[in-house]
Coordinates of C-alpha atoms (C1' of nucleotides) in Angstrom, one line a residue:
Chain A
X1 CA 64.0 3.9 -3.5
X2 CA 61.0 4.7 -5.7
X3 CA 62.3 3.1 -8.9
X4 CA 59.5 1.2 -10.5
X5 CA 60.4 -2.4 -11.1
X6 CA 59.3 -4.5 -14.0
X7 CA 56.1 -6.4 -13.1
X8 CA 57.5 -9.8 -14.0
X9 CA 60.3 -10.2 -11.5
X10 CA 58.5 -9.0 -8.4
X11 CA 59.0 -10.6 -5.0
X12 CA 55.4 -10.9 -4.2
X13 CA 55.5 -10.6 -0.5
X14 CA 52.1 -10.4 1.1
X15 CA 51.1 -7.4 3.2
X16 CA 50.2 -7.5 6.9
X17 CA 46.6 -8.2 5.9
X18 CA 47.6 -10.9 3.3
X19 CA 47.0 -9.0 0.1
X20 CA 49.5 -9.5 -2.8
X21 CA 50.1 -6.0 -4.2
X22 CA 50.7 -5.4 -7.9
X23 CA 50.7 -2.4 -10.2
X24 CA 47.5 -3.7 -11.8
X25 CA 45.7 -4.2 -8.5
X26 CA 46.6 -0.7 -7.3
X27 CA 45.3 1.0 -10.4
X28 CA 42.2 -1.1 -10.3
X29 CA 41.6 -0.3 -6.6
X30 CA 42.2 3.4 -7.2
X31 CA 39.6 3.4 -9.9
X32 CA 37.1 1.6 -7.7
X33 CA 37.8 4.0 -4.9
X34 CA 37.1 7.0 -7.1
X35 CA 34.0 5.3 -8.5
X36 CA 32.5 4.5 -5.1
X37 CA 33.4 7.4 -2.8
X38 CA 33.8 10.2 -5.2
X39 CA 36.9 11.8 -6.8
X40 CA 38.3 13.3 -3.6
X41 CA 38.6 9.8 -2.1
X42 CA 41.9 9.2 -4.0
X43 CA 44.7 9.8 -1.7
X44 CA 47.8 7.8 -0.9
X45 CA 46.6 7.1 2.6
X46 CA 43.1 6.1 1.7
X47 CA 44.3 4.0 -1.2
X48 CA 46.7 2.2 1.2
X49 CA 43.8 1.6 3.6
X50 CA 41.6 0.3 0.8
X51 CA 44.3 -2.1 -0.3
X52 CA 45.1 -3.2 3.2
X53 CA 48.7 -2.1 3.2
X54 CA 50.8 0.7 4.5
X55 CA 50.2 3.8 2.3
X56 CA 53.9 4.1 1.6
X57 CA 54.0 0.7 0.0
X58 CA 52.6 2.3 -3.1
X59 CA 55.9 4.1 -3.6
X60 CA 57.5 0.8 -4.4
X61 CA 55.3 0.8 -7.5
X62 CA 55.0 4.4 -8.5
X63 CA 57.4 7.3 -8.3
X64 CA 54.8 9.6 -6.9
X65 CA 51.1 10.3 -7.0
X66 CA 51.4 11.8 -10.5
X67 CA 53.0 8.6 -11.8
X68 CA 50.0 6.7 -10.4
X69 CA 47.6 9.1 -12.1
X70 CA 49.3 8.6 -15.4
X71 CA 49.1 4.9 -15.1
X72 CA 45.4 5.2 -14.4
X73 CA 44.9 7.6 -17.4
X74 CA 46.7 5.1 -19.6
X75 CA 44.3 2.4 -18.7
X76 CA 41.3 4.7 -19.3
X77 CA 42.4 5.5 -22.8
X78 CA 42.9 1.9 -23.7
X79 CA 39.5 0.9 -22.2
X80 CA 37.6 3.7 -24.0
X81 CA 38.7 2.9 -27.5
X82 CA 38.7 -0.9 -27.0
X83 CA 36.8 -2.7 -29.8
X84 CA 36.0 0.4 -31.9
X85 CA 35.9 -0.1 -35.6
X86 CA 34.8 2.8 -38.0
X87 CA 31.6 2.2 -39.9
X88 CA 30.5 3.3 -43.3
X89 CA 29.1 6.7 -42.2
X90 CA 32.1 8.9 -41.5
X91 CA 30.1 11.5 -39.5
X92 CA 28.4 8.8 -37.3
X93 CA 31.8 7.2 -36.7
X94 CA 33.4 10.5 -35.7
X95 CA 30.5 11.0 -33.4
X96 CA 31.1 7.6 -31.8
X97 CA 34.8 8.4 -31.3
X98 CA 33.7 11.6 -29.5
X99 CA 31.3 9.9 -27.3
X100 CA 33.7 7.1 -26.4
X101 CA 36.5 9.5 -25.5
X102 CA 34.1 11.5 -23.4
X103 CA 32.7 8.4 -21.7
X104 CA 36.2 7.2 -20.8
X105 CA 37.0 10.5 -19.2
X106 CA 33.7 10.9 -17.3
X107 CA 34.0 7.4 -15.9
X108 CA 37.1 8.4 -14.0
X109 CA 36.9 12.2 -13.8
X110 CA 39.6 13.0 -11.3
X111 CA 42.3 11.0 -13.1
X112 CA 41.1 12.5 -16.4
X113 CA 41.1 16.0 -15.0
X114 CA 44.7 15.6 -13.9
X115 CA 46.0 14.0 -17.1
X116 CA 43.8 15.3 -19.9
X117 CA 45.9 18.2 -20.9
X118 CA 49.0 16.1 -21.1
X119 CA 49.8 14.6 -24.5
X120 CA 50.7 10.9 -24.4
X121 CA 51.9 9.9 -27.9
X122 CA 51.2 6.3 -27.3
X123 CA 50.0 3.6 -29.8
X124 CA 46.3 4.0 -28.8
X125 CA 46.4 7.7 -29.6
X126 CA 48.2 7.2 -32.9
X127 CA 45.6 4.6 -33.9
X128 CA 42.9 7.1 -33.0
X129 CA 44.4 9.8 -35.1
X130 CA 44.8 7.4 -38.0
X131 CA 41.2 6.5 -37.7
X132 CA 39.9 10.0 -37.4
X133 CA 41.9 11.4 -40.3
X134 CA 40.9 8.4 -42.4
X135 CA 37.3 9.2 -41.8
X136 CA 37.7 12.7 -43.0
X137 CA 39.6 11.5 -46.1
X138 CA 36.7 9.2 -47.0
X139 CA 34.4 12.2 -46.5
X140 CA 36.2 13.7 -49.5
X141 CA 38.5 16.2 -47.9
X142 CA 41.9 16.7 -49.4
X143 CA 44.8 15.7 -47.1
X144 CA 45.6 19.2 -45.8
X145 CA 42.0 19.9 -44.9
X146 CA 41.5 16.5 -43.4
X147 CA 44.4 17.0 -41.0
X148 CA 43.4 20.5 -40.0
X149 CA 39.8 19.7 -39.6
X150 CA 40.5 16.5 -37.6
X151 CA 42.6 18.6 -35.3
X152 CA 39.8 21.1 -34.8
X153 CA 37.4 18.3 -34.2
X154 CA 39.4 16.2 -31.8
X155 CA 40.7 19.2 -29.9
X156 CA 37.1 20.3 -29.3
X157 CA 36.1 16.8 -28.1
X158 CA 39.1 16.5 -25.8
X159 CA 38.7 20.0 -24.4
X160 CA 35.1 19.5 -23.7
X161 CA 35.7 16.1 -22.2
X162 CA 38.5 17.5 -20.0
X163 CA 36.2 20.3 -18.9
X164 CA 33.4 18.0 -18.0
X165 CA 35.8 15.7 -16.2
X166 CA 37.4 18.6 -14.3
X167 CA 33.9 19.7 -13.2
X168 CA 33.1 16.2 -12.0
X169 CA 36.4 16.1 -10.2
X170 CA 35.5 19.1 -8.1
X171 CA 34.6 18.5 -4.5
X172 CA 30.8 17.8 -4.3
X173 CA 30.2 21.0 -2.5
X174 CA 31.7 23.2 -5.2
X175 CA 30.2 21.1 -7.9
X176 CA 26.7 21.6 -6.6
X177 CA 27.2 25.3 -6.0
X178 CA 28.3 25.7 -9.6
X179 CA 25.2 23.8 -10.6
X180 CA 22.8 25.8 -8.4
X181 CA 24.1 29.1 -9.6
X182 CA 22.2 28.8 -12.8
X183 CA 19.0 28.3 -10.9
X184 CA 19.7 30.8 -8.1
X185 CA 21.9 33.7 -9.0
X186 CA 20.8 34.1 -12.5
X187 CA 17.1 34.2 -11.6
X188 CA 16.9 37.5 -9.7
X189 CA 18.6 39.9 -12.2
X190 CA 17.4 43.4 -13.0
X191 CA 15.5 43.2 -16.3
X192 CA 16.7 46.7 -17.3
X193 CA 20.4 45.8 -17.1
X194 CA 20.0 42.2 -18.2
X195 CA 17.3 42.2 -20.8
X196 CA 18.5 39.1 -22.7
X197 CA 19.0 37.1 -19.6
X198 CA 15.6 38.0 -18.4
X199 CA 14.1 36.9 -21.8
X200 CA 15.7 33.5 -21.6
X201 CA 15.2 33.2 -17.8
X202 CA 13.2 30.0 -18.0
X203 CA 15.8 28.3 -20.1
X204 CA 18.7 29.0 -17.7
X205 CA 18.4 26.0 -15.4
X206 CA 19.2 23.9 -18.5
X207 CA 22.6 25.7 -18.6
X208 CA 23.8 23.2 -16.0
X209 CA 23.4 20.5 -18.5
X210 CA 26.2 19.3 -20.7
X211 CA 26.8 21.1 -24.0
X212 CA 29.0 18.3 -25.3
X213 CA 26.6 16.7 -27.7
X214 CA 25.2 20.0 -29.0
X215 CA 28.7 21.2 -29.7
X216 CA 29.8 18.0 -31.4
X217 CA 26.6 18.1 -33.5
X218 CA 27.3 21.7 -34.5
X219 CA 30.8 20.7 -35.6
X220 CA 29.6 17.7 -37.5
X221 CA 27.0 19.8 -39.3
X222 CA 29.6 22.3 -40.4
X223 CA 31.9 19.5 -41.5
X224 CA 29.1 17.8 -43.5
X225 CA 28.2 21.2 -45.1
X226 CA 31.8 21.7 -46.2
X227 CA 32.0 18.1 -47.5
X228 CA 28.9 18.8 -49.6
X229 CA 30.3 22.0 -50.9
X230 CA 33.4 20.1 -52.0
X231 CA 31.4 17.5 -54.0
X232 CA 29.4 20.3 -55.6
X233 CA 32.4 21.9 -57.1
Chain B
X1 CA 32.8 34.8 10.4
X2 CA 33.7 34.6 6.8
X3 CA 30.8 36.7 5.5
X4 CA 32.1 38.8 2.7
X5 CA 31.5 42.5 3.4
X6 CA 30.7 45.1 0.7
X7 CA 34.0 46.7 -0.4
X8 CA 32.8 50.2 0.4
X9 CA 32.1 50.0 4.1
X10 CA 35.4 48.3 5.1
X11 CA 37.2 49.3 8.2
X12 CA 40.5 49.5 6.6
X13 CA 42.8 48.5 9.4
X14 CA 46.4 48.1 8.4
X15 CA 48.1 44.8 8.9
X16 CA 51.1 44.4 11.1
X17 CA 53.4 45.3 8.1
X18 CA 51.3 48.3 7.2
X19 CA 49.5 47.0 4.2
X20 CA 45.9 47.9 3.6
X21 CA 44.1 44.8 2.5
X22 CA 41.3 44.8 -0.1
X23 CA 39.6 42.2 -2.2
X24 CA 41.2 43.8 -5.2
X25 CA 44.7 43.7 -3.8
X26 CA 44.3 40.1 -2.8
X27 CA 43.2 39.0 -6.2
X28 CA 45.9 41.0 -7.9
X29 CA 48.6 39.5 -5.7
X30 CA 47.3 36.0 -6.2
X31 CA 47.5 36.5 -10.0
X32 CA 51.0 37.8 -9.7
X33 CA 52.0 34.9 -7.4
X34 CA 50.6 32.3 -9.8
X35 CA 52.1 34.0 -12.8
X36 CA 55.5 34.1 -11.2
X37 CA 55.8 30.8 -9.4
X38 CA 53.1 28.5 -10.9
X39 CA 49.7 27.4 -9.8
X40 CA 51.0 25.4 -6.9
X41 CA 52.4 28.6 -5.5
X42 CA 48.8 29.7 -4.6
X43 CA 48.2 28.7 -1.0
X44 CA 46.5 30.7 1.7
X45 CA 49.8 30.7 3.6
X46 CA 52.0 31.9 0.8
X47 CA 49.4 34.5 -0.3
X48 CA 49.4 35.8 3.2
X49 CA 53.2 36.0 3.2
X50 CA 53.2 37.8 -0.1
X51 CA 50.6 40.3 1.1
X52 CA 52.4 40.8 4.4
X53 CA 49.5 39.7 6.6
X54 CA 48.4 36.7 8.6
X55 CA 47.2 34.0 6.2
X56 CA 43.8 33.8 7.9
X57 CA 43.1 37.4 7.3
X58 CA 42.0 36.4 3.8
X59 CA 39.0 34.6 5.3
X60 CA 37.6 38.1 6.1
X61 CA 37.4 38.6 2.3
X62 CA 36.7 35.2 0.9
X63 CA 34.7 32.3 2.3
X64 CA 37.3 29.9 1.3
X65 CA 40.0 29.2 -1.3
X66 CA 37.4 28.3 -3.9
X67 CA 35.8 31.6 -3.5
X68 CA 39.1 33.3 -4.1
X69 CA 39.7 31.2 -7.2
X70 CA 36.3 32.3 -8.6
X71 CA 37.2 35.9 -7.9
X72 CA 40.4 35.4 -9.9
X73 CA 38.5 33.8 -12.8
X74 CA 36.0 36.7 -12.8
X75 CA 38.7 39.3 -12.9
X76 CA 40.3 37.6 -15.9
X77 CA 36.9 37.6 -17.7
X78 CA 36.4 41.3 -16.8
X79 CA 39.8 42.3 -18.1
X80 CA 39.2 40.4 -21.3
X81 CA 35.8 41.9 -22.0
X82 CA 36.7 45.4 -20.9
X83 CA 35.6 47.9 -23.5
X84 CA 33.8 45.4 -25.7
X85 CA 30.6 46.5 -27.4
X86 CA 28.7 44.2 -29.7
X87 CA 28.4 45.3 -33.3
X88 CA 25.8 44.9 -36.0
X89 CA 27.1 41.5 -37.2
X90 CA 26.2 39.0 -34.5
X91 CA 28.5 36.3 -35.8
X92 CA 31.5 38.7 -36.0
X93 CA 30.7 39.9 -32.5
X94 CA 30.6 36.3 -31.2
X95 CA 33.9 35.7 -32.9
X96 CA 35.4 38.7 -31.1
X97 CA 34.0 37.5 -27.8
X98 CA 35.7 34.2 -28.4
X99 CA 39.1 35.8 -29.3
X100 CA 38.9 38.1 -26.3
X101 CA 38.2 35.3 -23.8
X102 CA 41.0 33.3 -25.3
X103 CA 43.4 36.2 -25.1
X104 CA 42.4 36.8 -21.5
X105 CA 43.2 33.2 -20.5
X106 CA 46.4 33.1 -22.4
X107 CA 47.5 36.3 -20.6
X108 CA 47.4 34.3 -17.3
X109 CA 47.9 30.7 -18.4
X110 CA 48.5 29.3 -15.1
X111 CA 45.6 31.0 -13.4
X112 CA 43.4 30.1 -16.3
X113 CA 44.4 26.5 -16.1
X114 CA 42.8 26.2 -12.6
X115 CA 39.8 28.5 -13.0
X116 CA 38.6 28.2 -16.6
X117 CA 36.0 25.6 -16.0
X118 CA 34.2 27.3 -13.2
X119 CA 31.0 29.2 -13.0
X120 CA 32.0 32.3 -11.2
X121 CA 28.5 33.7 -10.5
X122 CA 30.1 37.2 -10.4
X123 CA 29.3 40.4 -12.3
X124 CA 31.8 40.1 -15.1
X125 CA 30.7 36.6 -16.0
X126 CA 27.0 37.6 -15.8
X127 CA 27.6 40.5 -18.1
X128 CA 29.4 38.3 -20.6
X129 CA 26.6 35.8 -20.6
X130 CA 24.1 38.6 -21.1
X131 CA 26.0 39.9 -24.1
X132 CA 26.4 36.4 -25.7
X133 CA 22.8 35.4 -25.4
X134 CA 21.8 38.8 -26.6
X135 CA 23.8 38.3 -29.8
X136 CA 22.1 34.9 -30.5
X137 CA 18.7 36.5 -29.9
X138 CA 19.4 39.2 -32.5
X139 CA 20.4 36.4 -34.8
X140 CA 16.8 35.3 -34.7
X141 CA 17.0 32.3 -32.4
X142 CA 14.1 31.7 -30.0
X143 CA 15.0 32.0 -26.4
X144 CA 15.4 28.3 -25.7
X145 CA 17.7 27.8 -28.7
X146 CA 19.6 31.0 -27.9
X147 CA 20.4 29.8 -24.4
X148 CA 21.4 26.2 -25.4
X149 CA 23.4 27.3 -28.4
X150 CA 25.2 30.0 -26.4
X151 CA 26.1 27.3 -23.9
X152 CA 27.5 25.1 -26.6
X153 CA 29.4 28.0 -28.1
X154 CA 30.9 29.4 -25.0
X155 CA 31.7 26.0 -23.5
X156 CA 33.7 25.2 -26.6
X157 CA 35.5 28.5 -26.5
X158 CA 36.3 28.1 -22.8
X159 CA 37.4 24.5 -23.1
X160 CA 39.7 25.3 -26.0
X161 CA 41.1 28.3 -24.2
X162 CA 41.6 26.3 -21.0
X163 CA 43.4 23.6 -23.0
X164 CA 45.7 26.1 -24.6
X165 CA 46.3 27.8 -21.3
X166 CA 47.1 24.5 -19.7
X167 CA 49.6 23.8 -22.5
X168 CA 51.3 27.1 -22.0
X169 CA 51.4 26.5 -18.2
X170 CA 53.5 23.4 -18.8
X171 CA 57.2 23.5 -18.2
X172 CA 59.0 24.6 -21.4
X173 CA 60.7 21.3 -21.7
X174 CA 57.5 19.3 -21.9
X175 CA 55.8 21.9 -24.1
X176 CA 58.5 21.7 -26.7
X177 CA 58.6 17.9 -26.5
X178 CA 54.9 17.9 -27.2
X179 CA 55.4 20.2 -30.2
X180 CA 58.2 18.1 -31.6
X181 CA 56.2 14.9 -31.5
X182 CA 54.1 15.9 -34.4
X183 CA 57.3 16.3 -36.5
X184 CA 59.1 13.4 -35.1
X185 CA 57.0 10.5 -33.9
X186 CA 54.4 10.8 -36.6
X187 CA 56.8 10.9 -39.4
X188 CA 58.2 7.4 -39.3
X189 CA 55.1 5.3 -39.3
X190 CA 54.5 2.1 -41.3
X191 CA 52.5 3.0 -44.4
X192 CA 50.7 -0.3 -44.4
X193 CA 49.3 0.0 -40.9
X194 CA 48.8 3.8 -41.0
X195 CA 47.7 4.6 -44.6
X196 CA 45.8 7.8 -43.7
X197 CA 48.6 9.2 -41.6
X198 CA 51.0 8.5 -44.4
X199 CA 48.8 10.3 -46.9
X200 CA 48.6 13.5 -44.8
X201 CA 52.2 13.1 -43.6
X202 CA 53.3 16.5 -44.9
X203 CA 50.5 18.3 -43.1
X204 CA 51.2 16.9 -39.7
X205 CA 53.7 19.5 -38.5
X206 CA 50.8 21.9 -38.7
X207 CA 49.0 19.8 -36.1
X208 CA 51.1 21.6 -33.5
X209 CA 49.3 24.8 -34.4
X210 CA 46.3 26.0 -32.5
X211 CA 42.9 24.7 -33.6
X212 CA 41.1 27.5 -31.8
X213 CA 40.1 29.6 -34.7
X214 CA 39.3 26.8 -37.1
X215 CA 37.0 25.3 -34.4
X216 CA 35.3 28.6 -33.7
X217 CA 34.8 29.2 -37.4
X218 CA 33.2 25.8 -37.8
X219 CA 30.8 26.5 -34.9
X220 CA 29.9 29.9 -36.3
X221 CA 29.3 28.4 -39.8
X222 CA 26.9 25.9 -38.3
X223 CA 25.1 28.6 -36.2
X224 CA 24.8 30.8 -39.3
X225 CA 23.3 27.9 -41.3
X226 CA 20.8 27.2 -38.6
X227 CA 19.9 30.9 -38.4
X228 CA 19.3 31.0 -42.2
X229 CA 17.2 27.9 -41.9
X230 CA 15.1 29.7 -39.3
X231 CA 14.5 32.7 -41.5
X232 CA 13.6 30.4 -44.4
X233 CA 10.7 28.8 -42.6
Chain C
dG1 C1' 35.3 60.2 24.2
dC2 C1' 32.7 56.2 24.4
dC3 C1' 30.8 51.6 22.4
dT4 C1' 30.5 48.6 19.1
dT5 C1' 32.4 45.5 16.1
dA6 C1' 35.2 44.7 12.0
dC7 C1' 39.1 42.5 11.2
dG8 C1' 44.0 41.3 11.9
dT9 C1' 46.3 37.9 14.7
dC10 C1' 47.4 33.6 16.9
dA11 C1' 47.3 28.7 18.2
dA12 C1' 45.6 24.5 17.0
dC13 C1' 43.7 20.6 14.3
dA14 C1' 43.0 17.2 10.7
dG15 C1' 44.5 15.7 6.6
dG16 C1' 47.7 15.6 2.6
dG17 C1' 52.4 13.7 0.1
dT18 C1' 56.8 12.1 0.7
dT19 C1' 61.3 10.4 2.9
dG20 C1' 64.7 7.4 5.3
dA21 C1' 65.5 3.8 8.4
dC22 C1' 64.3 -0.7 9.7
dC23 C1' 63.8 -5.5 9.1
dC24 C1' 61.6 -9.7 7.5
dA25 C1' 61.0 -13.1 4.2
dA26 C1' 61.0 -14.5 -0.8
dT27 C1' 64.2 -15.8 -4.0
dG28 C1' 68.3 -17.4 -6.7
dT29 C1' 72.5 -19.8 -5.8
dG30 C1' 75.8 -23.0 -4.1
Chain D
dC1 C1' 69.2 -27.9 2.1
dA2 C1' 71.2 -23.7 3.8
dC3 C1' 72.8 -19.4 2.9
dA4 C1' 73.3 -14.5 1.3
dT5 C1' 71.0 -11.1 -1.1
dT6 C1' 67.7 -7.7 -1.5
dG7 C1' 62.9 -6.5 -2.7
dG8 C1' 59.4 -4.5 -0.5
dG9 C1' 56.1 -3.9 3.5
dT10 C1' 56.1 -1.1 7.7
dC11 C1' 56.8 2.6 10.8
dA12 C1' 57.9 7.2 12.5
dA13 C1' 58.7 11.6 11.2
dC14 C1' 58.6 16.0 8.5
dC15 C1' 56.5 19.7 6.3
dC16 C1' 52.9 21.1 3.7
dT17 C1' 47.8 22.3 3.2
dG18 C1' 43.0 24.6 4.4
dT19 C1' 40.2 25.9 8.1
dT20 C1' 38.3 27.2 12.8
dG21 C1' 37.5 29.7 17.2
dA22 C1' 39.2 32.7 20.5
dC23 C1' 41.3 37.0 21.4
dG24 C1' 42.2 41.8 21.4
dT25 C1' 42.9 46.1 19.2
dA26 C1' 41.7 50.1 16.7
dA27 C1' 38.4 52.2 13.5
dG28 C1' 34.2 54.8 12.9
dG29 C1' 29.5 56.1 14.2
dC30 C1' 27.3 58.6 17.7

DNA sequence: GCCTTACGTCAACAGGGTTGACCCAATGTG
DNA sequence: CACATTGGGTCAACCCTGTTGACGTAAGGC
């Protein structure tokens, strides 16, 4: 019943409202829905309504909701890395990879939050690994270090991006509560029991900001330092 | 109606099945439920059944499900940090915080997977933040830097830990398939299109290992370098 | 021993994913 | 051109979910 059928041989029968469904249109509409009405807008029923078809029609194209999410995630990955070519500066290039991955996830947080921890060994990812390790090799790291350090770098990037995506994927209410807590809860603490927090009190609202770029920059600094140390010896 | 009441002044009225409810018992049961039957086993109704009470009784202790999730997260933090006291070496202490947090999450992978990216606003978390920022202050960073750098550090630690927890929370079959892919998929690549991967081919099985400690060490290196630069000026 | 009220219980609602039956029309074939 | 096949859009139904408001009972202060 729910076996996905090759796109090519579809009997494109229009829905009651005249729309011609397709895997592509569904993914596209799902992304639009998330973008316009927030992450929690993605449900089979709402997606059906947005498409102008019965909600259950989607099960002709995807086994279940999870299958749909994976299809969306696959498109996100492809879009994020589209057109990237590494430049001369290996650190700057790694930085761009990081920002691209993150931007791709944040553009569609809910889909990313659901799929980020799953490993899809697809061509796009393999190409990305090739690129990343290549950059560390040009930095002068021996193969063993290049592989291990790339892993540490990309895992950090992916983990951060997934965390930020998961945060954006929260219902607006919880998201704002999390944000506010740095302004509210952490402001009225007893100075005796929390001396350090009291000292940095004025900086705490900034804790709601993203730490993605600071963290990436710290990593790149450490990598650059180690690369310099290699050259020195 | 759902106002949380201080634990001390409770009217401990037994449920129909004779259990005396408490915030503590509920969190503990929730953790057991998640650990045994997966994250999707946590629902108000199932938790009520496991506790031997009406599901809606939980709303006397937590505003809503999210509030419960935050309580679970905070207990994990508390357990992880129990008995920790910062030592003289701020970097070593931060390292221990990182390892403790990670261990706490890995002890409850499935619960961690759903709670790791939240701000709990609860005592255990606040204490942990106080400790961490305090360490960076003793390292010599001015308050603004201490707050921002602590955020970058702890976010990285939490993100990594969440990723590892999510991985452990996967069904064994998928987990092992993921592991194998580094040995299998990445071994038979065309050297012409993937020169870098071919060069580091022998190192790739190690990609299945955790990158947690390498990443933390890179961050601590960068922090130490910045701290030295501060002293120098 | 009374009064207050905390809190356990119950019924109900809105929304979610998913299934199986139904049936029409698009398509390939004769 | 007409027919048989069947893909796929539709519908009704099921069981899940979180959450609310009313209700009444018993716990604890006085």
